[in-house]
Structure formats: structure tokens, C-alpha cells
């Protein structure tokens, strides 16, 4: 869009750019800058327009984008162009992800590079590596307390090793996803150290207060994120003699995004990693980016504007790179991180589907899909060119972030229902074989979340210990049922490393004082490669899970109806134990696939006539794409065994 004020400012900036920038061939950069500038200017103006240094900061912003564009390799620039030309590339059903701790999977990055065959064997072609940047020993929050954003922890290797890994991934058409921890730095980061030494420029990078007046005002409305280990949202820094905002752990200092210098520094870091070969960047804790007195300091409008601005700027320098929003917030809020309320721009192309994840766990505990159906019904459609990251487990806890209205709509009482779920997953419920652990218990509010590996949460650990073969089968089937759902729901499935071989809780974290009070370490395993070898031994649990997931992935990749174009229809089937939806390709009536999941411990039936059999099974045949077989039927009634799923078609 042409707009006088922004256009003349752009001209002014371009004339004044550093001479070395002028010397480069920046044709693509200028075209993209021209196309996005009005939006960049408008957003920057809303956020920082009242400052005296606004123009100087705009200048610095453009210089940062240009500087990183010059650093971008020809190969990556070529990928940018290819992705611009095929802009729906990431919505394809071809992509299947896996998240992992690099040192949980291999000791070093070069070793990880050598293990690429494991991903290829399973069919995984997007790998999210949890943060590897330099962190203090101990006070690291599993890599999320970064003390140097541009250096890799020596333990893993160095930047060259990472680039090597990226190159190997790209040879095999695997996408590399890296984390950028946007909301805070470690208290040992250079900026924090300078702030501590009294440097006011860097004190302005954080939220720092002389006394408790403002912190106390914030505390009136801000919830606690890690109440057990880090109560409150502010920490006293002895050296400065001041209070610092620390929403997560007391060693994680929240960055002050009302300072444009912070925004520009973090944009530079995002583009730095984009230039090292990341295809996707996971933006950590994005809901927290903006702080406002009197609010919960999450999901503020300015947090969205910041993300729109980051996206626009990335679009200019590295348009082939996607953003994942890690916003584990209420269902109606999550969807906004795609850019629902966008002024001019989009935000993140992908977002964790924490809603679906939590609802799936509700279905596991209740053995019915009432809340699951209700919660998905309430989930608004996404924007076009936006997709979910669908997952069952990840490195974090499971939060019971359901909408209370949905809980009430299916006749549960919210507080009692959440308590039931906590009791169920921590094994304090009579019928439960789950071996989860409480996480983030808050004495004041009674809130609690859940840790534990997928296998232990669905009862595999307990079943193996008791030697109960039926329970083992149920646990294996539940693991596959959950994956059958995330593979077909619409979006990119994100497996969690170790789940593909049924990894149980790891209690060794209890021996490490830096980890012992954070139960999330129970599900952040080091892969036991000897155990992983059992994936080749038919009959073993590892083989049952690995081969089934491998098959599921291969089949998913063949099904155009599983690509994500908001092409899903949820079906109300009257049987509370079933979760049923259809997937299709628009304008192709023959492409319909009926997905059915049974969360109950007994077989269930579904009357196909009632859901309009002809729309799915035009030629009369009913076949399950996953097993390749005809499912059991009695007249019009489809029979679904306990904890099983179908992907049905007539083909
Ligand atoms: C994100 C990470 C989590 C971390 C938190 C603070 O939620 O996933 O592991 O503790 O951010 O950085």
C-alpha cells in the first residue's frame, strides 16, 4: 500500500543506509521491504511512535533487516523464493514432526547428524530441537534461560556443527526447527550483567523497580507460573538493590518490549538463526511479551502487535521461515496468535494446539469424548495459511486449560472435574493406572498441572510392573489412538521423542538438585539406544509402537484429505465415547475420510446410516486405511474395538 508518511520515511532511511548495504544486490530485499513497509511502519508507530528516537529506531530496524539479508546464504535465499511461489507448502499432509532435547537423543550435534536415519526410518521430516544456546549450569530451565543467544552450548558443539546438521537435514528434506526464547534472558546474560552493574541502558532492557510499589500493583492480577519453585513475579537483586520482573523462574529476567531496542535486538537474533538454516522458529512463551498493570500480563494486544511486526520483518529478510507460537493459553486466545485480530499482518503460521492436546487427555481419563467434542466445537476456524501443531506430549507439563463454559456444557463442575483429572493422572483415583506427577501445584489457588511420559500416563509402566498383559495392550492401543487423532486432525503432528518406543518416566532427575523440584524432567529422557533397537524385534512393545507409527505416518502422507485447509467436519454421533470427524478435499466428493476414535474400554458402535453413509461410502465398501481391512459391522452398525481408531473410506 502507498502511504505518504511511511513512504517518505522509507526514502529518507534508504538514502542514509550504511555504504556497505548500498553495495549489495538487494533487489529482492527492496521489493519485499516496499511491500511490507507500510505495515511495519504502522505497527512500529503504534508501539513506539511516541518516543523521541522513533525515526532513529526505524532506521536501525531497516538496517538490521538489510544486514541480515546480506548475511543470508544464496541457498537459503533460493529456498525463500521457492516457498514464496508455493506459499501453502507447509499445509501439506507430507509433514510430520518430532520434538526433542538434542542431548536426550545424542550426546552432541555431530552425533545427532549421524542419527538422521532414525527420523527417515520413522518418516519424521520436521525436527524441533529444544534450545541449545549457552545457559548457566543448573539455573537453565532446560535451556530456556539463555545467557548468550548467539552461541551454542559447548556440550552440544558449535554453530558449524549446527549448520552441518541443517545441511544434512535439508539434503533429506527434513525441516529444522529451533527455539528462540523471546520473553526473557538468563540473569547471567550480558544485558542483565550490565544492568546489575548499574548501566541504565540495559536496566531499560528489563522491568526493574526501586521498590515494591509497582511490583505489588502487578502482583494483584498476575498469576504465578512456577508457584512451587518461584513464587511471585518479581525477584530482588542484591547487587542492584532493585526488584526485577521474573515471571518464570527467579533467574529468568523478563525483557521489556516497550523498549524498541529490545525488539530490534531480538529480531536480529531471530534472523541470525534463520540464517543458520532454521526453517521454522519456535517463539517461546509469546503470550507473555507485553506487561500491563491491572492485567494478567498475558495475551495483551501489544503482544500480538509485536508478533505481527516480527513476522513482517522476517517476511522481508527471510520469507521462507515460519514461526510457531508457543502460547499455552485459553482456547479462544490461542487462535489469535495466527493473527486473527491482525491490523495489517499475520502473526505465526503455526501454533501449538494445546486445546486439542488437553482435550485428548480428558478423553483418556474420562473414557469418553464429551468434553473433547464440546471443546473442538467451540474452537473457531483458523485463518487461511495457518496450521496447528498437534501433539500429545511435549517437554512441558499438561495444563488443564479447558474453557469452563465447555466443562459446564457437558455437565461437569469445573473445579471438581479438574481435581478428578489431577487425581486420575497422578494415580490417586481408584481406576487409574496412570503414573503422572503433579507439577506447578499452587497452594493458594489449588491449581495443578501434570508431568509424566506418555507411556506412563496411559498406564504402560503400571501394567508392565503388574505383568498385566491386557492392560499393556490397552496402553499400547491408547498411545496409537492418540497418535491416530493427531495425525488426522488437520495440522502438523508433532511426536515427542521417546514416545515412539514407549519410554517410561525417568526418575533419575531426582538425584540432580538442579532438577529435583521440577517434575517435567520425568519426561525428558535420554534415549536408550539399546532399547530403541528393540523396534526391530517383532512382539516387543518398541516394535509394536514404532512400526505402527511408521505405518500411520506413511499412510497420512498419501492422503490429500489430511492436508490442512480447514477441511474438517466434526460429527455429532450421539455416542459419548466416540470422537468422529470427517476430512475431505474441497470439490472432491470421493475424497472423504471418516475418522473414528473410541476412548472407552469396551467396544462401541456407530450407525453409519445416521451420519449419512452415502457421503463416505459411495460404492458400499467400508475400509480402514490404517489396517487395510474391513472393520467389523453388524448391519449398519460399525463396531469400534476399545481404544482403537479408524480412518475409513470406500477406496
Ligand atoms: C516455555 C517452555 C518451558 C519454559 C518456559 C519458560 O513454556 O516450553 O519449558 O519453562 O517457556 O521459558
Coordinates of N, CA and C in Angstrom, one line a residue, residues 466-552:
X466 N 2.9 -54.8 36.8 CA 1.9 -55.8 37.4 C 1.9 -57.1 36.5
X467 N 2.6 -57.0 35.3 CA 2.6 -58.1 34.4 C 1.1 -58.4 33.8
X468 N 0.4 -57.3 33.7 CA -1.0 -57.4 33.3 C -1.0 -57.2 31.7
X469 N -1.1 -58.3 31.0 CA -1.0 -58.2 29.5 C -2.1 -57.4 28.9
X470 N -3.3 -57.6 29.4 CA -4.4 -56.9 28.8 C -4.2 -55.4 29.0
X471 N -3.7 -55.0 30.2 CA -3.5 -53.6 30.5 C -2.4 -53.0 29.6
X472 N -1.4 -53.9 29.3 CA -0.3 -53.5 28.4 C -0.9 -53.2 27.0
X473 N -1.8 -54.1 26.6 CA -2.4 -53.9 25.2 C -3.3 -52.6 25.2
X474 N -4.0 -52.4 26.3 CA -4.8 -51.2 26.3 C -3.9 -49.9 26.3
X475 N -2.8 -50.0 27.0 CA -1.9 -48.8 27.0 C -1.3 -48.6 25.6
X476 N -0.9 -49.7 24.9 CA -0.3 -49.6 23.6 C -1.4 -49.0 22.6
X477 N -2.6 -49.6 22.7 CA -3.7 -49.1 21.9 C -4.0 -47.6 22.1
X478 N -4.0 -47.2 23.4 CA -4.3 -45.8 23.7 C -3.2 -44.9 23.1
X479 N -1.9 -45.3 23.2 CA -0.9 -44.5 22.6 C -1.1 -44.3 21.1
X480 N -1.6 -45.4 20.4 CA -1.8 -45.4 19.0 C -3.1 -44.6 18.7
X481 N -4.1 -44.8 19.5 CA -5.3 -44.0 19.3 C -5.0 -42.5 19.3
X482 N -4.2 -42.1 20.3 CA -3.9 -40.6 20.5 C -3.2 -40.1 19.2
X483 N -2.2 -41.0 18.8 CA -1.5 -40.6 17.6 C -2.4 -40.6 16.3
X484 N -3.3 -41.6 16.3 CA -4.2 -41.6 15.2 C -5.0 -40.4 15.1
X485 N -5.3 -39.7 16.2 CA -6.0 -38.5 16.2 C -5.2 -37.3 15.7
X486 N -4.0 -37.2 16.3 CA -3.2 -36.0 15.9 C -2.7 -36.1 14.5
X487 N -2.6 -37.3 13.9 CA -2.1 -37.5 12.5 C -3.2 -37.1 11.6
X488 N -4.5 -37.1 12.0 CA -5.6 -37.0 11.0 C -6.4 -35.7 11.3
X489 N -6.1 -35.0 12.4 CA -7.0 -33.9 12.8 C -6.9 -32.7 11.8
X490 N -5.7 -32.5 11.3 CA -5.5 -31.3 10.4 C -4.5 -30.4 11.1
X491 N -3.3 -30.3 10.4 CA -2.2 -29.6 11.0 C -1.0 -30.6 11.0
X492 N 0.1 -30.1 11.5 CA 1.3 -30.9 11.5 C 1.4 -31.7 12.8
X493 N 1.4 -33.0 12.8 CA 1.6 -33.8 14.0 C 3.0 -33.6 14.5
X494 N 3.1 -33.4 15.9 CA 4.4 -33.3 16.4 C 4.6 -34.4 17.5
X495 N 5.4 -35.4 17.1 CA 5.6 -36.5 18.1 C 6.6 -36.0 19.1
X496 N 6.7 -36.7 20.2 CA 7.7 -36.3 21.2 C 8.7 -37.5 21.4
X497 N 9.9 -37.1 21.3 CA 11.0 -38.2 21.2 C 10.8 -39.2 22.4
X498 N 11.0 -40.4 22.0 CA 10.9 -41.5 23.1 C 9.5 -42.1 23.1
X499 N 8.5 -41.3 22.7 CA 7.1 -41.9 22.7 C 6.9 -43.0 21.7
X500 N 7.7 -42.9 20.6 CA 7.6 -43.9 19.5 C 8.1 -45.3 19.9
X501 N 8.8 -45.3 21.1 CA 9.2 -46.6 21.6 C 8.7 -46.9 23.1
X502 N 7.7 -46.1 23.5 CA 7.1 -46.3 24.8 C 8.0 -46.0 26.0
X503 N 8.7 -44.9 25.9 CA 9.6 -44.6 27.0 C 8.8 -44.2 28.3
X504 N 9.2 -44.8 29.4 CA 8.5 -44.6 30.6 C 9.1 -43.4 31.4
X505 N 8.5 -43.0 32.5 CA 9.0 -42.0 33.3 C 10.5 -42.2 33.7
X506 N 11.3 -41.2 33.7 CA 12.7 -41.3 34.1 C 12.8 -40.6 35.4
X507 N 13.2 -41.3 36.5 CA 13.2 -40.7 37.8 C 14.6 -40.2 38.2
X508 N 15.5 -40.4 37.3 CA 16.9 -40.0 37.6 C 17.1 -38.5 37.9
X509 N 16.1 -37.7 37.5 CA 16.2 -36.2 37.7 C 16.2 -35.9 39.2
X510 N 15.6 -36.9 40.0 CA 15.5 -36.6 41.4 C 16.9 -36.6 42.1
X511 N 17.9 -37.2 41.4 CA 19.2 -37.1 42.0 C 20.0 -35.9 41.7
X512 N 19.5 -35.0 40.9 CA 20.1 -33.8 40.5 C 19.4 -32.6 41.2
X513 N 20.1 -32.0 42.1 CA 19.4 -30.9 42.9 C 18.9 -29.8 42.0
X514 N 19.5 -29.6 40.8 CA 19.0 -28.5 40.0 C 17.7 -28.9 39.2
X515 N 17.4 -30.2 39.3 CA 16.2 -30.6 38.6 C 15.1 -31.2 39.5
X516 N 15.6 -31.6 40.7 CA 14.7 -32.4 41.5 C 13.3 -31.8 41.8
X517 N 13.3 -30.5 41.9 CA 12.0 -29.9 42.2 C 11.1 -29.5 40.9
X518 N 11.5 -30.1 39.8 CA 10.8 -29.8 38.6 C 10.4 -31.1 37.9
X519 N 9.2 -31.6 38.2 CA 8.8 -32.9 37.7 C 8.8 -33.1 36.2
X520 N 8.9 -31.9 35.5 CA 8.9 -32.1 34.0 C 10.1 -32.9 33.5
X521 N 11.1 -33.0 34.4 CA 12.3 -33.8 34.0 C 12.0 -35.3 33.9
X522 N 10.8 -35.7 34.5 CA 10.5 -37.1 34.4 C 10.2 -37.5 33.0
X523 N 9.8 -36.6 32.2 CA 9.5 -36.9 30.8 C 10.4 -36.3 29.8
X524 N 11.7 -36.1 30.2 CA 12.7 -35.5 29.3 C 13.8 -36.5 29.2
X525 N 13.6 -37.6 28.6 CA 14.5 -38.8 28.7 C 15.8 -38.7 27.9
X526 N 16.8 -39.5 28.2 CA 17.9 -39.8 27.3 C 17.5 -41.0 26.6
X527 N 17.5 -41.0 25.3 CA 17.1 -42.2 24.6 C 18.1 -43.4 24.9
X528 N 17.5 -44.5 25.3 CA 18.3 -45.7 25.5 C 18.3 -46.4 24.1
X529 N 19.5 -46.3 23.5 CA 19.5 -46.8 22.1 C 19.4 -48.3 22.0
X530 N 19.8 -49.0 23.1 CA 19.7 -50.5 23.1 C 18.2 -50.8 23.1
X531 N 17.5 -50.1 23.9 CA 16.0 -50.3 24.0 C 15.4 -49.9 22.6
X532 N 15.9 -48.9 22.0 CA 15.4 -48.4 20.7 C 15.6 -49.5 19.6
X533 N 16.7 -50.3 19.8 CA 17.0 -51.4 18.9 C 15.8 -52.4 18.8
X534 N 15.1 -52.5 20.0 CA 14.1 -53.5 20.0 C 12.9 -53.2 19.1
X535 N 13.0 -52.0 18.5 CA 11.9 -51.6 17.5 C 12.0 -52.6 16.3
X536 N 13.2 -53.3 16.2 CA 13.3 -54.3 15.1 C 12.9 -55.7 15.6
X537 N 12.5 -55.9 16.8 CA 12.1 -57.2 17.3 C 10.6 -57.4 17.4
X538 N 10.0 -58.0 16.5 CA 8.6 -58.2 16.5 C 8.1 -58.8 17.8
X539 N 7.0 -58.2 18.3 CA 6.5 -58.7 19.6 C 6.8 -57.8 20.7
X540 N 7.9 -57.0 20.6 CA 8.3 -56.1 21.7 C 7.4 -54.9 21.6
X541 N 7.3 -54.2 22.8 CA 6.4 -53.0 22.8 C 7.0 -52.0 21.8
X542 N 8.4 -51.9 21.9 CA 9.0 -50.9 21.0 C 8.6 -51.2 19.5
X543 N 8.6 -52.4 19.1 CA 8.3 -52.8 17.8 C 6.8 -52.5 17.5
X544 N 5.9 -52.8 18.4 CA 4.5 -52.6 18.2 C 4.3 -51.1 18.0
X545 N 4.9 -50.2 18.8 CA 4.6 -48.8 18.7 C 5.3 -48.2 17.5
X546 N 6.6 -48.5 17.3 CA 7.4 -47.9 16.3 C 6.8 -48.3 14.9
X547 N 6.5 -49.6 14.7 CA 6.1 -50.0 13.4 C 4.7 -49.4 13.1
X548 N 3.9 -49.3 14.1 CA 2.5 -48.8 13.9 C 2.6 -47.3 13.6
X549 N 3.4 -46.6 14.3 CA 3.5 -45.1 14.0 C 4.1 -44.9 12.6
X550 N 5.1 -45.7 12.3 CA 5.7 -45.6 11.0 C 4.7 -45.8 9.9
X551 N 3.8 -46.8 10.1 CA 2.8 -47.1 9.1 C 1.8 -45.9 9.0
X552 N 1.4 -45.4 10.2 CA 0.5 -44.3 10.2 C 1.0 -43.1 9.5

